[in-house]
Amino acid sequence: MADTVVLNKRKKWNDEAKWGLVFAMLPVVEFLLFTAGPFIFSILASFTNWNSMGDHDFVGLDNYKELFADPRFWKSLWNTFFYMIGIPIGMFWALFLALSFNRNMRGVKVFRVIYYIPVVSSIVAISILWRWLYNGDYGLLNQFLEWAFGIKGPNWMYNEATVKPGIMAMAVWKGVGFTALLYLGGLQNLPSSYYEAAYVDGASPFTIFRKITWPLMRPITFFIVITGIIGGAQMIVEPQIMTDNGGPNYSAATIVFYIWEKAFSSADAKGYACAASWILAIIIFVVTAIQFKFGPESDNYLE
């Protein structure tokens, strides 16, 4: 009888272990099929003239040589880094909003929701809306400039000098709500003992912010910078929707827009696009590694 019970328990455990292994293997299979597989394939394809349909003819480093010789590649790379100027701008704006949202004021929750609405809105819809806003003939921005200051504004998205700042302003506006939410969460979890000691010592609000609040927010700032750089390096929808063919003289195109254009504008450029993608991946990796190297190393941020 005892042996039968042991055998039944062992069989039950074996059945549960098998089903557990099956369910545990599903994410592994998904990773191999949709991440590791394409990851390895893209490396190999970057050394071929793959056209996504026929054979892969090995071309060595020709794709990379052609890539580095293309002025449009360097211009799109410069445009991508230019857009990242919006990261510190958005951070300071978001920190100011978070400090305001952290105060016990009437209606502050309504403003939190209002500023977060663009974050959850469709990027395509927002891009179309802002393109209309920037329209040189009937856009609200130019109408406001003419009504308020008597200035005839430019055609923002068709002017090489204004297209990048215009897109950057939209990107900052869309993301500031999320960044402010992160800062707000950090502010509401700061230890009150530091502030109580500072008030007893008679520290001014600016000194408290500079010596306590800002240093303690370093981990959140570090996270925002890292994710901002990675997200900024992958920008494509904004220039794709708000401009035509990457803007005047390719002045608004990003590196991902360049990769997309190469991948789908020529029948035999898929391998070339893979090479460009790997250059972008290496750049992101290097920049991220530098950030981690010089990022906060300890939990004592007030030192």
Coordinates of N, CA and C in Angstrom, one line a residue, residues 49-243:
N49 N 24.6 40.6 -50.2 CA 23.7 41.5 -50.9 C 22.3 40.9 -50.9
W50 N 21.9 40.4 -49.7 CA 20.6 39.7 -49.6 C 19.4 40.6 -50.0
N51 N 18.5 40.1 -50.8 CA 17.3 40.9 -51.2 C 16.0 40.3 -50.6
S52 N 16.1 39.5 -49.6 CA 14.9 38.9 -48.9 C 14.2 37.9 -49.7
M53 N 14.6 37.6 -50.9 CA 13.8 36.7 -51.8 C 14.8 35.6 -52.3
G54 N 15.9 36.0 -52.8 CA 16.8 35.0 -53.5 C 18.0 34.6 -52.6
D55 N 19.0 34.2 -53.3 CA 20.2 33.7 -52.6 C 21.0 34.8 -51.9
H56 N 21.9 34.5 -51.0 CA 22.7 35.4 -50.3 C 24.1 35.3 -50.9
D57 N 24.5 36.3 -51.7 CA 25.8 36.4 -52.3 C 26.8 37.1 -51.3
F58 N 27.8 36.5 -50.9 CA 28.7 37.0 -49.9 C 29.5 38.2 -50.6
V59 N 29.5 39.4 -49.9 CA 30.2 40.5 -50.5 C 31.2 41.1 -49.5
G60 N 31.5 40.4 -48.4 CA 32.5 40.8 -47.5 C 32.1 42.1 -46.8
L61 N 33.0 43.0 -46.8 CA 32.8 44.3 -46.1 C 32.3 45.4 -47.0
D62 N 31.9 45.0 -48.2 CA 31.4 46.0 -49.2 C 30.3 46.9 -48.7
N63 N 29.3 46.2 -48.0 CA 28.2 47.0 -47.4 C 28.7 48.1 -46.4
Y64 N 29.6 47.7 -45.6 CA 30.1 48.7 -44.6 C 30.9 49.8 -45.3
K65 N 31.7 49.4 -46.3 CA 32.5 50.4 -47.0 C 31.5 51.4 -47.7
E66 N 30.5 50.9 -48.3 CA 29.5 51.8 -49.0 C 28.8 52.6 -48.0
L67 N 28.5 52.0 -46.8 CA 27.8 52.8 -45.8 C 28.6 54.0 -45.3
F68 N 29.9 53.7 -45.0 CA 30.7 54.8 -44.5 C 31.0 55.9 -45.5
A69 N 30.8 55.5 -46.8 CA 31.1 56.5 -47.9 C 29.8 57.3 -48.3
D70 N 28.7 56.9 -47.7 CA 27.4 57.6 -48.0 C 27.2 58.8 -47.2
P71 N 27.2 60.0 -47.8 CA 26.9 61.3 -47.0 C 25.6 61.2 -46.3
R72 N 24.6 60.6 -46.8 CA 23.3 60.5 -46.2 C 23.4 59.8 -44.8
F73 N 24.2 58.7 -44.8 CA 24.4 58.0 -43.5 C 24.9 58.9 -42.4
W74 N 25.9 59.7 -42.7 CA 26.5 60.6 -41.7 C 25.6 61.7 -41.4
K75 N 24.8 62.2 -42.3 CA 23.8 63.2 -42.1 C 22.7 62.7 -41.2
S76 N 22.2 61.5 -41.4 CA 21.2 61.0 -40.6 C 21.7 60.7 -39.2
L77 N 22.9 60.3 -39.1 CA 23.5 60.0 -37.8 C 23.7 61.3 -37.0
W78 N 24.1 62.4 -37.7 CA 24.2 63.7 -37.0 C 22.8 64.2 -36.6
N79 N 21.8 64.0 -37.4 CA 20.4 64.4 -37.1 C 19.9 63.7 -35.8
T80 N 20.3 62.4 -35.7 CA 19.8 61.6 -34.6 C 20.4 62.1 -33.3
F81 N 21.7 62.4 -33.3 CA 22.4 63.0 -32.1 C 21.8 64.4 -31.8
F82 N 21.5 65.2 -32.9 CA 20.9 66.5 -32.6 C 19.6 66.4 -31.9
Y83 N 18.7 65.4 -32.2 CA 17.5 65.3 -31.5 C 17.7 65.0 -30.1
M84 N 18.8 64.4 -29.7 CA 19.0 64.0 -28.3 C 19.3 65.2 -27.4
I85 N 19.5 66.4 -28.1 CA 19.6 67.6 -27.3 C 18.3 67.8 -26.4
G86 N 17.2 67.2 -26.9 CA 15.9 67.3 -26.2 C 15.9 66.6 -24.9
I87 N 16.8 65.6 -24.7 CA 16.8 64.8 -23.5 C 17.0 65.7 -22.3
P88 N 18.1 66.5 -22.2 CA 18.3 67.3 -21.0 C 17.2 68.4 -20.9
I89 N 16.7 68.9 -22.0 CA 15.7 69.9 -22.0 C 14.4 69.3 -21.4
G90 N 14.0 68.1 -21.8 CA 12.9 67.4 -21.3 C 13.1 67.0 -19.8
M91 N 14.3 66.7 -19.4 CA 14.5 66.4 -18.0 C 14.3 67.5 -17.1
F92 N 14.9 68.7 -17.4 CA 14.7 69.9 -16.6 C 13.2 70.3 -16.5
W93 N 12.6 70.3 -17.7 CA 11.2 70.6 -17.7 C 10.4 69.6 -16.9
A94 N 10.6 68.3 -17.0 CA 9.9 67.3 -16.2 C 10.2 67.5 -14.7
L95 N 11.4 67.8 -14.4 CA 11.8 67.9 -12.9 C 11.0 69.1 -12.3
F96 N 10.9 70.2 -13.1 CA 10.2 71.4 -12.7 C 8.7 71.0 -12.5
L97 N 8.1 70.3 -13.4 CA 6.7 69.8 -13.3 C 6.6 68.9 -12.1
A98 N 7.5 68.0 -11.9 CA 7.4 67.1 -10.8 C 7.4 67.8 -9.4
L99 N 8.3 68.8 -9.3 CA 8.4 69.6 -8.1 C 7.0 70.3 -7.9
S100 N 6.4 70.8 -9.0 CA 5.1 71.4 -8.9 C 4.0 70.4 -8.5
F101 N 4.0 69.3 -9.1 CA 3.0 68.2 -8.9 C 3.1 67.7 -7.5
N102 N 4.3 67.8 -6.9 CA 4.5 67.2 -5.5 C 4.0 68.1 -4.4
R103 N 3.5 69.3 -4.8 CA 3.0 70.2 -3.8 C 1.5 69.9 -3.5
N104 N 1.1 70.1 -2.3 CA -0.3 69.8 -2.0 C -1.2 71.0 -2.4
M105 N -1.5 71.0 -3.7 CA -2.4 72.1 -4.2 C -3.7 71.5 -4.8
R106 N -4.6 72.4 -4.8 CA -6.0 72.0 -5.3 C -5.9 71.8 -6.8
G107 N -6.4 70.7 -7.3 CA -6.4 70.4 -8.7 C -5.1 69.8 -9.3
V108 N -4.2 69.5 -8.5 CA -2.9 69.1 -9.0 C -3.0 67.7 -9.7
K109 N -3.9 66.9 -9.3 CA -4.1 65.6 -9.9 C -4.6 65.7 -11.3
V110 N -5.4 66.7 -11.6 CA -5.9 67.0 -12.9 C -4.8 67.3 -13.9
F111 N -3.8 68.2 -13.4 CA -2.7 68.5 -14.2 C -1.8 67.4 -14.5
R112 N -1.7 66.5 -13.5 CA -0.9 65.3 -13.7 C -1.4 64.4 -14.9
V113 N -2.7 64.3 -14.9 CA -3.4 63.5 -16.0 C -3.2 64.2 -17.3
I114 N -3.4 65.6 -17.3 CA -3.3 66.3 -18.6 C -1.9 66.2 -19.2
Y115 N -0.9 66.3 -18.4 CA 0.5 66.1 -18.9 C 0.8 64.7 -19.3
Y116 N 0.1 63.7 -18.8 CA 0.4 62.4 -19.1 C -0.4 61.9 -20.4
I117 N -1.4 62.6 -20.8 CA -2.2 62.2 -21.9 C -1.4 62.0 -23.2
P118 N -0.4 63.0 -23.5 CA 0.4 62.7 -24.8 C 1.2 61.4 -24.7
V119 N 1.6 61.0 -23.5 CA 2.4 59.8 -23.4 C 1.6 58.6 -23.9
V120 N 0.4 58.5 -23.6 CA -0.5 57.3 -24.0 C -1.2 57.5 -25.3
S121 N -1.0 58.7 -25.9 CA -1.6 58.9 -27.2 C -0.8 58.3 -28.4
S122 N -1.4 58.1 -29.5 CA -0.8 57.5 -30.7 C 0.3 58.5 -31.2
I123 N 1.5 58.0 -31.4 CA 2.6 58.8 -31.9 C 2.3 59.3 -33.3
V124 N 1.6 58.4 -34.1 CA 1.2 58.8 -35.5 C 0.2 59.9 -35.5
A125 N -0.8 59.8 -34.6 CA -1.8 60.9 -34.5 C -1.2 62.2 -34.1
I126 N -0.3 62.1 -33.1 CA 0.3 63.3 -32.6 C 1.2 63.9 -33.7
S127 N 1.9 63.1 -34.4 CA 2.8 63.6 -35.5 C 2.0 64.3 -36.6
I128 N 0.8 63.7 -36.9 CA 0.0 64.4 -37.9 C -0.6 65.7 -37.4
L129 N -0.9 65.7 -36.1 CA -1.4 67.0 -35.5 C -0.4 68.1 -35.5
W130 N 0.9 67.7 -35.1 CA 1.9 68.7 -35.0 C 2.3 69.2 -36.4
R131 N 2.3 68.3 -37.4 CA 2.6 68.7 -38.8 C 1.6 69.8 -39.2
W132 N 0.3 69.6 -38.9 CA -0.7 70.6 -39.2 C -0.4 71.9 -38.4
L133 N 0.0 71.7 -37.2 CA 0.3 72.9 -36.3 C 1.5 73.7 -36.9
Y134 N 2.4 73.0 -37.6 CA 3.6 73.7 -38.1 C 3.4 74.2 -39.6
N135 N 2.2 73.9 -40.1 CA 1.9 74.3 -41.5 C 2.2 75.7 -41.8
G136 N 3.0 76.0 -42.9 CA 3.4 77.4 -43.1 C 2.2 78.3 -43.6
D137 N 1.2 77.8 -44.1 CA 0.1 78.6 -44.6 C -1.1 78.8 -43.6
Y138 N -1.5 77.7 -43.0 CA -2.6 77.8 -42.1 C -2.4 77.2 -40.7
G139 N -1.1 76.9 -40.4 CA -0.8 76.3 -39.1 C -1.1 77.3 -37.9
L140 N -1.5 76.7 -36.8 CA -1.8 77.6 -35.6 C -0.6 78.3 -35.1
L141 N 0.6 77.7 -35.2 CA 1.8 78.4 -34.7 C 2.1 79.7 -35.5
N142 N 2.0 79.6 -36.8 CA 2.3 80.8 -37.6 C 1.1 81.8 -37.5
Q143 N -0.1 81.4 -37.3 CA -1.2 82.3 -37.1 C -1.0 83.0 -35.8
F144 N -0.5 82.3 -34.7 CA -0.3 83.0 -33.4 C 0.8 84.0 -33.6
L145 N 1.9 83.6 -34.3 CA 3.0 84.6 -34.4 C 2.6 85.8 -35.1
E146 N 1.8 85.7 -36.1 CA 1.3 86.8 -36.9 C 0.4 87.7 -36.1
W147 N -0.5 87.0 -35.3 CA -1.5 87.8 -34.5 C -0.8 88.5 -33.3
A148 N 0.1 87.8 -32.6 CA 0.7 88.3 -31.4 C 1.9 89.3 -31.7
F149 N 2.7 88.9 -32.7 CA 3.9 89.7 -32.9 C 4.1 90.3 -34.3
G150 N 3.1 90.0 -35.2 CA 3.2 90.5 -36.5 C 4.3 89.9 -37.3
I151 N 4.7 88.7 -36.9 CA 5.7 87.9 -37.6 C 5.2 86.9 -38.5
K152 N 5.7 86.8 -39.7 CA 5.3 85.8 -40.7 C 6.2 84.6 -40.5
G153 N 5.7 83.6 -39.9 CA 6.5 82.4 -39.6 C 6.9 81.6 -40.8
P154 N 8.0 80.8 -40.7 CA 8.4 80.0 -41.8 C 7.6 78.8 -42.0
N155 N 7.8 78.1 -43.1 CA 7.2 76.8 -43.3 C 8.0 75.8 -42.6
W156 N 7.7 75.5 -41.4 CA 8.6 74.8 -40.4 C 9.1 73.5 -40.9
M157 N 8.3 72.7 -41.5 CA 8.7 71.3 -41.9 C 9.4 71.3 -43.2
Y158 N 9.4 72.4 -43.9 CA 10.1 72.5 -45.2 C 11.3 73.4 -45.2
N159 N 11.7 73.8 -44.0 CA 12.8 74.7 -43.9 C 13.9 74.0 -43.2
E160 N 15.1 73.9 -43.8 CA 16.2 73.1 -43.2 C 16.6 73.6 -41.9
A161 N 16.4 74.9 -41.6 CA 16.9 75.4 -40.3 C 15.9 75.2 -39.2
T162 N 14.7 74.9 -39.5 CA 13.6 74.8 -38.5 C 13.0 73.4 -38.3
V163 N 13.3 72.5 -39.3 CA 12.6 71.2 -39.2 C 13.1 70.4 -38.0
K164 N 14.4 70.3 -37.7 CA 14.9 69.5 -36.6 C 14.4 70.1 -35.3
P165 N 14.6 71.4 -35.0 CA 14.0 71.9 -33.7 C 12.5 71.7 -33.6
G166 N 11.8 71.8 -34.7 CA 10.4 71.6 -34.6 C 10.0 70.1 -34.2
I167 N 10.7 69.2 -34.8 CA 10.4 67.8 -34.4 C 10.9 67.5 -33.0
M168 N 12.0 68.1 -32.6 CA 12.6 67.9 -31.3 C 11.6 68.4 -30.2
A169 N 11.0 69.6 -30.5 CA 10.1 70.2 -29.6 C 8.9 69.3 -29.4
M170 N 8.4 68.7 -30.5 CA 7.3 67.7 -30.4 C 7.6 66.5 -29.5
A171 N 8.8 66.0 -29.8 CA 9.3 64.8 -29.0 C 9.4 65.1 -27.5
V172 N 9.9 66.3 -27.2 CA 10.0 66.6 -25.8 C 8.7 66.8 -25.2
W173 N 7.8 67.4 -25.9 CA 6.4 67.6 -25.3 C 5.7 66.3 -25.1
K174 N 5.9 65.3 -26.0 CA 5.2 64.1 -25.9 C 5.8 63.2 -24.7
G175 N 7.1 63.3 -24.4 CA 7.7 62.5 -23.4 C 7.8 63.1 -22.0
V176 N 7.5 64.4 -21.9 CA 7.8 65.1 -20.6 C 6.9 64.5 -19.5
G177 N 5.7 64.1 -19.9 CA 4.8 63.6 -18.9 C 5.3 62.3 -18.2
F178 N 5.9 61.4 -19.0 CA 6.4 60.2 -18.5 C 7.6 60.5 -17.6
T179 N 8.5 61.4 -18.0 CA 9.7 61.7 -17.2 C 9.3 62.4 -15.9
A180 N 8.3 63.3 -16.0 CA 7.8 63.9 -14.8 C 7.2 62.9 -13.8
L181 N 6.5 61.9 -14.3 CA 6.0 60.9 -13.5 C 7.1 60.1 -12.7
L182 N 8.2 59.8 -13.4 CA 9.3 59.1 -12.8 C 9.9 60.0 -11.7
Y183 N 10.1 61.3 -12.0 CA 10.6 62.2 -11.0 C 9.7 62.4 -9.8
L184 N 8.4 62.4 -10.1 CA 7.4 62.6 -9.0 C 7.5 61.4 -8.1
G185 N 7.5 60.2 -8.7 CA 7.7 59.0 -7.8 C 8.9 59.0 -7.0
G186 N 10.0 59.5 -7.5 CA 11.2 59.6 -6.7 C 11.1 60.6 -5.6
L187 N 10.5 61.8 -5.9 CA 10.3 62.8 -4.9 C 9.4 62.4 -3.7
Q188 N 8.4 61.6 -4.0 CA 7.5 61.2 -3.0 C 8.1 60.0 -2.1
N189 N 9.2 59.5 -2.5 CA 9.8 58.4 -1.8 C 11.2 58.8 -1.1
L190 N 11.5 60.1 -1.2 CA 12.7 60.6 -0.5 C 12.5 60.6 1.0
P191 N 13.6 60.2 1.7 CA 13.5 60.2 3.2 C 13.3 61.6 3.7
S192 N 12.3 61.8 4.6 CA 12.0 63.1 5.1 C 13.0 63.6 6.2
S193 N 13.8 62.7 6.7 CA 14.7 63.1 7.8 C 15.8 64.1 7.3
Y194 N 16.2 63.9 6.0 CA 17.2 64.9 5.5 C 16.6 66.3 5.4
Y195 N 15.3 66.4 5.0 CA 14.7 67.7 4.9 C 14.5 68.3 6.3
E196 N 14.1 67.5 7.2 CA 13.8 68.0 8.6 C 15.1 68.6 9.2
A197 N 16.3 67.8 8.9 CA 17.5 68.3 9.4 C 18.0 69.6 8.7
A198 N 17.7 69.7 7.4 CA 18.0 70.9 6.7 C 17.2 72.1 7.2
Y199 N 15.9 71.9 7.4 CA 15.1 73.0 7.9 C 15.6 73.5 9.3
V200 N 16.0 72.5 10.1 CA 16.5 72.9 11.5 C 17.7 73.7 11.3
D201 N 18.6 73.4 10.4 CA 19.8 74.1 10.2 C 19.6 75.4 9.5
G202 N 18.4 75.7 9.0 CA 18.1 77.0 8.3 C 18.5 77.0 6.9
A203 N 18.6 75.9 6.2 CA 19.0 75.9 4.8 C 17.9 76.5 3.9
S204 N 18.3 77.2 2.9 CA 17.4 77.8 2.0 C 16.8 76.7 1.0
P205 N 15.6 77.0 0.4 CA 15.1 76.0 -0.5 C 16.0 75.6 -1.7
F206 N 16.8 76.6 -2.2 CA 17.7 76.3 -3.3 C 18.8 75.4 -2.8
T207 N 19.3 75.7 -1.6 CA 20.4 74.8 -1.0 C 19.8 73.4 -0.8
I208 N 18.6 73.3 -0.3 CA 18.0 72.0 0.0 C 17.9 71.2 -1.4
F209 N 17.5 71.9 -2.4 CA 17.4 71.2 -3.7 C 18.7 70.8 -4.2
R210 N 19.7 71.7 -4.1 CA 21.1 71.4 -4.7 C 21.8 70.3 -3.9
K211 N 21.6 70.3 -2.5 CA 22.4 69.4 -1.7 C 21.7 68.1 -1.4
I212 N 20.3 68.1 -1.5 CA 19.6 66.9 -1.0 C 18.8 66.4 -2.2
T213 N 17.8 67.2 -2.7 CA 16.9 66.6 -3.7 C 17.6 66.2 -5.0
W214 N 18.4 67.0 -5.6 CA 19.1 66.6 -6.8 C 20.0 65.4 -6.7
P215 N 20.9 65.4 -5.7 CA 21.7 64.2 -5.5 C 20.9 62.9 -5.3
L216 N 19.8 63.0 -4.6 CA 19.1 61.8 -4.3 C 18.3 61.3 -5.6
M217 N 18.1 62.2 -6.5 CA 17.4 61.9 -7.8 C 18.4 61.3 -8.8
R218 N 19.6 61.1 -8.5 CA 20.6 60.7 -9.5 C 20.2 59.3 -10.1
P219 N 19.8 58.3 -9.4 CA 19.4 57.1 -10.0 C 18.3 57.2 -11.0
I220 N 17.3 58.0 -10.7 CA 16.2 58.2 -11.7 C 16.7 59.0 -12.9
T221 N 17.6 60.0 -12.7 CA 18.2 60.7 -13.8 C 19.0 59.8 -14.7
F222 N 19.8 58.9 -14.1 CA 20.6 58.0 -14.8 C 19.7 57.1 -15.7
F223 N 18.6 56.6 -15.1 CA 17.7 55.8 -15.9 C 17.1 56.5 -17.1
I224 N 16.7 57.8 -16.8 CA 16.1 58.6 -17.9 C 17.0 58.9 -19.0
V225 N 18.3 59.2 -18.7 CA 19.3 59.4 -19.7 C 19.5 58.2 -20.6
I226 N 19.7 57.0 -19.9 CA 19.9 55.8 -20.6 C 18.8 55.4 -21.6
T227 N 17.6 55.4 -21.0 CA 16.4 55.1 -21.9 C 16.1 56.2 -22.9
G228 N 16.4 57.4 -22.6 CA 16.3 58.5 -23.6 C 17.2 58.4 -24.8
I229 N 18.4 58.0 -24.5 CA 19.4 57.8 -25.6 C 19.0 56.6 -26.5
I230 N 18.6 55.5 -25.8 CA 18.2 54.3 -26.6 C 17.0 54.6 -27.4
G231 N 16.0 55.3 -26.8 CA 14.8 55.6 -27.5 C 15.0 56.6 -28.6
G232 N 15.9 57.6 -28.3 CA 16.2 58.7 -29.3 C 16.9 58.1 -30.5
A233 N 17.8 57.1 -30.3 CA 18.5 56.5 -31.4 C 17.6 55.7 -32.3
Q234 N 16.4 55.3 -31.8 CA 15.4 54.5 -32.6 C 14.3 55.4 -33.2
M235 N 14.4 56.7 -33.1 CA 13.3 57.5 -33.6 C 13.1 57.3 -35.1
I236 N 11.9 57.2 -35.5 CA 11.6 57.0 -37.0 C 10.2 57.6 -37.3
V237 N 9.2 57.4 -36.5 CA 7.9 57.8 -36.8 C 7.8 59.3 -37.0
E238 N 8.4 60.1 -36.2 CA 8.3 61.6 -36.2 C 8.7 62.1 -37.6
P239 N 10.0 61.9 -38.0 CA 10.4 62.4 -39.3 C 9.7 61.8 -40.5
Q240 N 9.2 60.5 -40.3 CA 8.5 59.8 -41.4 C 7.2 60.4 -41.6
I241 N 6.5 60.8 -40.6 CA 5.1 61.4 -40.7 C 5.2 62.9 -40.9
M242 N 6.0 63.6 -40.2 CA 6.0 65.1 -40.2 C 6.8 65.7 -41.4
T243 N 7.6 64.9 -42.1 CA 8.3 65.4 -43.3 C 8.1 64.5 -44.5

